[in-house]
């Protein structure tokens, strides 16, 4: 187990390092001078150059890479050019929005998707099964940002129950903050819940023909009870795979939803930072995002190996 | 059918929100929407309009300030004297002014602010404003003398702009994140990506303000902006990002739609050094092909005033040159043939992000295709626009709004990105710079406008309108935008 | 039974599947409409006629006109074409690069397999939206960026699926026989394994195709995908969202078109999976796209 753990964590670190290098190099060829952007069209070349010097843009690339990556490793992400604030601080401000959003969406997705999947599997072949599976098909097909807009029109503009977007920070008003995440997390969660319901149902249908279910039935349980007691647990393996992927997706997927609900999340930060050529901020935010995605994958792998020890020898398929 | 349902539900909703907002309407708090979030809050170290839109006249004040019609009012300087040769200004500063950190304001802060902006390592985006200044000197704590190198008719206006605000000489390093000014509102907090909160400054000694608190919320998605206004989450959008949806608000008495003017001349910027645009005939042909009404309707949904030269229609020196080259496709084809392009030609049109450019570009491409000019549309970000179009002049055509007030002088600079290199025009401009009497300035302005129109230096499209949407109970907003800013000092709730 | 006969049989069996029939017919109709738009649309959408904008449905404009006075039906046809092309090329990228990698990883094993798996992990760390942001920042926004970003995401998906499929049959007798007869790993991967996981790949392709169409819509919606004057379903949604209250059909039509195409593709994919190989359901072929 220790060897397995070590291999996984080493792979995780390697992926991150290569990703960091890739991000750094790719963003270095970005057209557009950050200093010129900050000062605008009427600034003199001397002012622009003075600012470039201040920002350290005139140093050679390798020097900038190693000073950056060295800083990142000890938690110093540098100082944002445009906002004159430490990058890590800016990212933290956004993570307290993006991360809860992804978590809420995950919870909603699980709370909607799994019961529906289990229900449909138990009523397999019945009308309610077809109905739910058709709904799930449609759910998968709806673009989440479009669904988000419809939610806003209904619950904010028409009913006035929830804010159209924006975010009140947790310290200012915890419940207002919570409220502003409800619609976005539902918009994010719907397609994921639909996928989850389908996977859950398929997995359950698969195990329901397994021997132990028949044994349980022979012991006097109804088929439904047997599936609930024994099947669900065994069906968790494929579901877990999907959950891992979904969480990774949700972390990145919030970017689009943040746009619809003008939430101050990580995605919003990256968009603005790119348009303002605040490269150090872009790099920091991207590496954090990639860290989150990779870390999710790592955790999924480890959990998977915990549930199914056979996989420790063979790598994830 | 569907539309009727929506209208019906909106009516129900209108009733509901009236009932709800009625309870809060006595509020002394205002929540304004902005499209772009500023990179930071120091107007002396950046060109972003969003900075001024939050801090100008609210957090920071200058010696003078500009009102909604572009007139110069007193501010930190309560009055001033000007010498007969228009070179020496004496400013008498307002009494008992303090910065938001509690320290006293005096003439030394002004000297410090101006010298900082004029210094070699200054990162002021409008350093040019200070170029005419020979010397700034504090006579005593309340009196300030400024000597100019040459007479400048627009000096009092320029020092009223956001770039010339006065900072505290003891506390200016953190202005980007925690601005300290002398204005009626002090900075409270900034939730990055979300909003900036200001509160009335208790020790403000200028004209008292009605609002206690102001929130600027950043909403870039036009669709979300509509929803936020309709749901009452936002009390006003000084520059509403979706002209296409103005009718939603115009037809609804809960809202007040205020259409005003800006200093933004929106032009089809043309590279005058690059063939075939170096040929006057080609530029004239383009001018004959541009249908301004279709562009204003299609790109701005009717909001905007056609212009025929690089001059704002609300300026007292404006003269209408829209009909210099009237819409005439046959004439355009003849001119193109005469220029040696009977079959037309291909060119590129680089478009920055604003919707006037992106939508306008599609319409212009469609119009120019009628005379055989095929435009390839290239969408670019502002940073790229600044580098490729503005700095490197690597472009054929572009669409952009020039928002500086009275900026016709840019045509006298042959290195400006239009690359219009004309000795005669430079002569007109230098004469204008030396003329101080009203009649003379007017005549020269007329002549300059006509000159640019005739030379069809750029395609002159329209003056950008300021399309504001506000809660109907809110008052005291600027209709026009002579400079960038959202002056909160006059704003108040009527209910 | 010869191979050809066996295949015909499968298709007959598949056709009996209701969701497959609906999905296939629906997808083909939309694909045809999209393809026709290459040669012909009811109206020219490159000529804008502002005075004609916001017209309701009529005999000339069956679905009305948009904010530039362009015919909505023609716009939907061209938009669907872009969406299809983006998704198709992105799937091809995944198929052409991911499949060989997965197959070779399975048949060679060792360090090569390790490298492929690490590469997979690395690419998985870049959801399409993140790659799209980086690519757009460098090259500016365009449909091609969307293709590359979605394509990059498809590579590990296909590598994983084909490696998994290959591993499940690699222990079969005929593979061992091939190995004994002196075939090298390369030959085994492409001649013996590939045909046997073809159905797996077809099903995965249909899933990735529908995900690609959704991803294109998402990227275009935030301005990272297709750019005007080109059009795509996602771009149409973006451009008409703010007109929703005044002219709801402009946003509803492209939205419904996206939902319909994705729905039909998924139905077809499900049906194919059930019909071709019921065991595939276990592979968890459905994935999330970024």
Short mmCIF file of C-alpha atoms in Angstrom, two decimals, chain A residues 63-233:
data_model
loop_
_atom_site.label_atom_id
_atom_site.label_comp_id
_atom_site.label_asym_id
_atom_site.label_seq_id
_atom_site.Cartn_x
_atom_site.Cartn_y
_atom_site.Cartn_z
CA UNK A 63 15.03 33.43 -14.29
CA UNK A 64 11.40 34.39 -14.07
CA UNK A 65 10.25 30.75 -14.25
CA UNK A 66 12.43 29.53 -11.43
CA UNK A 67 11.73 32.46 -9.20
CA UNK A 68 8.03 31.85 -9.82
CA UNK A 69 7.98 28.08 -9.30
CA UNK A 70 10.26 28.42 -6.28
CA UNK A 71 7.82 30.89 -4.79
CA UNK A 72 4.79 28.72 -5.58
CA UNK A 73 6.36 25.78 -3.75
CA UNK A 74 6.62 27.76 -0.55
CA UNK A 75 3.21 29.33 -1.02
CA UNK A 76 4.42 32.65 -2.41
CA UNK A 77 2.58 33.17 -5.69
CA UNK A 78 3.96 36.65 -6.27
CA UNK A 79 2.17 39.97 -6.43
CA UNK A 80 -0.54 40.75 -8.97
CA UNK A 81 0.62 43.42 -11.42
CA UNK A 82 -2.73 45.02 -11.94
CA UNK A 83 -4.14 44.84 -8.43
CA UNK A 84 -0.98 45.28 -6.36
CA UNK A 85 -2.10 42.52 -4.02
CA UNK A 86 -0.47 39.14 -3.30
CA UNK A 87 -1.76 36.61 -5.82
CA UNK A 88 -2.46 34.00 -3.16
CA UNK A 89 -4.71 36.41 -1.31
CA UNK A 90 -6.69 37.12 -4.50
CA UNK A 91 -7.02 33.40 -5.18
CA UNK A 92 -8.15 32.67 -1.62
CA UNK A 93 -10.85 35.33 -1.94
CA UNK A 94 -12.17 33.52 -5.00
CA UNK A 95 -11.78 29.98 -3.71
CA UNK A 96 -14.22 30.64 -0.90
CA UNK A 97 -16.81 31.12 -3.65
CA UNK A 98 -15.78 28.57 -6.27
CA UNK A 99 -15.07 25.73 -3.88
CA UNK A 100 -18.36 25.87 -1.95
CA UNK A 101 -20.15 26.23 -5.29
CA UNK A 102 -18.58 23.03 -6.59
CA UNK A 103 -19.30 21.25 -3.29
CA UNK A 104 -22.94 22.35 -3.24
CA UNK A 105 -23.39 21.31 -6.85
CA UNK A 106 -21.85 17.96 -5.99
CA UNK A 107 -24.19 17.48 -3.03
CA UNK A 108 -27.25 18.43 -5.08
CA UNK A 109 -26.12 16.17 -7.87
CA UNK A 110 -25.75 13.24 -5.47
CA UNK A 111 -28.98 13.95 -3.63
CA UNK A 112 -30.93 14.12 -6.89
CA UNK A 113 -29.04 11.64 -9.03
CA UNK A 114 -28.55 8.67 -6.73
CA UNK A 115 -32.12 8.34 -5.40
CA UNK A 116 -33.54 8.74 -8.90
CA UNK A 117 -31.11 6.15 -10.21
CA UNK A 118 -31.99 3.71 -7.43
CA UNK A 119 -35.69 4.36 -7.83
CA UNK A 120 -35.56 3.84 -11.59
CA UNK A 121 -33.55 0.65 -11.19
CA UNK A 122 -36.07 -0.73 -8.74
CA UNK A 123 -38.95 0.13 -11.04
CA UNK A 124 -37.03 -1.11 -14.04
CA UNK A 125 -39.20 -1.42 -17.12
CA UNK A 126 -42.11 0.41 -15.53
CA UNK A 127 -43.48 3.72 -16.74
CA UNK A 128 -41.88 5.68 -13.90
CA UNK A 129 -38.51 4.24 -14.92
CA UNK A 130 -38.92 5.39 -18.50
CA UNK A 131 -40.19 8.75 -17.35
CA UNK A 132 -37.21 9.40 -15.09
CA UNK A 133 -34.73 8.11 -17.64
CA UNK A 134 -36.22 10.33 -20.35
CA UNK A 135 -35.96 13.28 -17.98
CA UNK A 136 -32.35 12.31 -17.30
CA UNK A 137 -31.66 12.18 -21.04
CA UNK A 138 -33.02 15.70 -21.39
CA UNK A 139 -31.11 16.81 -18.31
CA UNK A 140 -27.87 15.65 -19.87
CA UNK A 141 -28.69 17.54 -23.05
CA UNK A 142 -29.47 20.96 -21.51
CA UNK A 143 -26.53 23.38 -21.53
CA UNK A 144 -26.04 24.32 -17.88
CA UNK A 145 -25.61 28.03 -18.58
CA UNK A 146 -28.88 28.11 -20.50
CA UNK A 147 -30.64 26.29 -17.70
CA UNK A 148 -29.12 28.82 -15.31
CA UNK A 149 -30.70 31.67 -17.27
CA UNK A 150 -34.10 30.00 -17.16
CA UNK A 151 -33.73 29.54 -13.39
CA UNK A 152 -32.94 33.24 -13.00
CA UNK A 153 -35.96 34.26 -15.05
CA UNK A 154 -38.24 32.07 -12.98
CA UNK A 155 -36.90 32.32 -9.43
CA UNK A 156 -35.38 35.80 -9.45
CA UNK A 157 -37.13 37.92 -12.04
CA UNK A 158 -40.58 36.37 -11.85
CA UNK A 159 -40.86 35.04 -8.30
CA UNK A 160 -38.28 37.25 -6.63
CA UNK A 161 -37.23 34.49 -4.23
CA UNK A 162 -33.54 34.44 -4.87
CA UNK A 163 -30.95 36.97 -6.04
CA UNK A 164 -30.19 37.09 -9.77
CA UNK A 165 -26.55 36.58 -8.98
CA UNK A 166 -23.69 38.32 -7.29
CA UNK A 167 -22.27 37.28 -4.00
CA UNK A 168 -22.41 38.68 -0.50
CA UNK A 169 -19.22 37.60 1.23
CA UNK A 170 -19.50 35.02 3.98
CA UNK A 171 -18.28 37.40 6.68
CA UNK A 172 -20.83 40.07 5.72
CA UNK A 173 -23.86 37.82 5.80
CA UNK A 174 -23.47 34.07 5.86
CA UNK A 175 -27.02 33.24 4.85
CA UNK A 176 -27.10 35.80 2.05
CA UNK A 177 -23.92 34.19 0.74
CA UNK A 178 -25.55 30.79 0.92
CA UNK A 179 -28.63 32.11 -0.84
CA UNK A 180 -26.63 33.51 -3.72
CA UNK A 181 -25.11 30.09 -4.38
CA UNK A 182 -28.43 28.21 -4.60
CA UNK A 183 -29.35 28.90 -8.23
CA UNK A 184 -25.82 28.54 -9.62
CA UNK A 185 -25.30 25.24 -7.85
CA UNK A 186 -28.58 23.91 -9.19
CA UNK A 187 -27.70 25.01 -12.71
CA UNK A 188 -24.34 23.29 -12.38
CA UNK A 189 -25.75 20.20 -10.73
CA UNK A 190 -28.60 19.37 -13.08
CA UNK A 191 -26.64 17.77 -15.94
CA UNK A 192 -24.37 16.05 -13.43
CA UNK A 193 -27.36 14.68 -11.52
CA UNK A 194 -28.81 13.38 -14.76
CA UNK A 195 -25.56 11.61 -15.62
CA UNK A 196 -25.30 10.22 -12.11
CA UNK A 197 -28.87 8.89 -12.19
CA UNK A 198 -28.14 7.06 -15.41
CA UNK A 199 -24.89 5.56 -14.14
CA UNK A 200 -26.47 4.55 -10.84
CA UNK A 201 -29.36 2.87 -12.58
CA UNK A 202 -27.13 0.96 -15.00
CA UNK A 203 -24.81 -0.15 -12.22
CA UNK A 204 -27.72 -1.34 -10.08
CA UNK A 205 -29.37 -3.17 -12.95
CA UNK A 206 -26.06 -4.91 -13.48
CA UNK A 207 -25.62 -6.07 -9.92
CA UNK A 208 -29.27 -6.98 -9.50
CA UNK A 209 -28.66 -10.11 -11.51
CA UNK A 210 -25.68 -11.00 -9.33
CA UNK A 211 -25.68 -14.12 -7.16
CA UNK A 212 -25.72 -12.39 -3.81
CA UNK A 213 -28.90 -10.55 -4.68
CA UNK A 214 -30.54 -13.84 -5.52
CA UNK A 215 -29.23 -15.30 -2.28
CA UNK A 216 -30.67 -12.40 -0.35
CA UNK A 217 -33.99 -12.89 -2.09
CA UNK A 218 -33.90 -16.53 -1.22
CA UNK A 219 -33.50 -15.49 2.40
CA UNK A 220 -36.86 -13.76 2.18
CA UNK A 221 -36.06 -10.17 1.21
CA UNK A 222 -38.00 -8.61 -1.65
CA UNK A 223 -35.89 -7.76 -4.67
CA UNK A 224 -36.12 -4.07 -3.84
CA UNK A 225 -34.88 -4.63 -0.30
CA UNK A 226 -32.11 -6.86 -1.54
CA UNK A 227 -30.91 -4.23 -3.97
CA UNK A 228 -31.01 -1.50 -1.35
CA UNK A 229 -29.13 -3.52 1.23
CA UNK A 230 -26.56 -5.23 -0.90
CA UNK A 231 -26.70 -3.89 -4.44
CA UNK A 232 -26.19 -0.19 -3.81
CA UNK A 233 -22.93 -0.78 -2.03
#
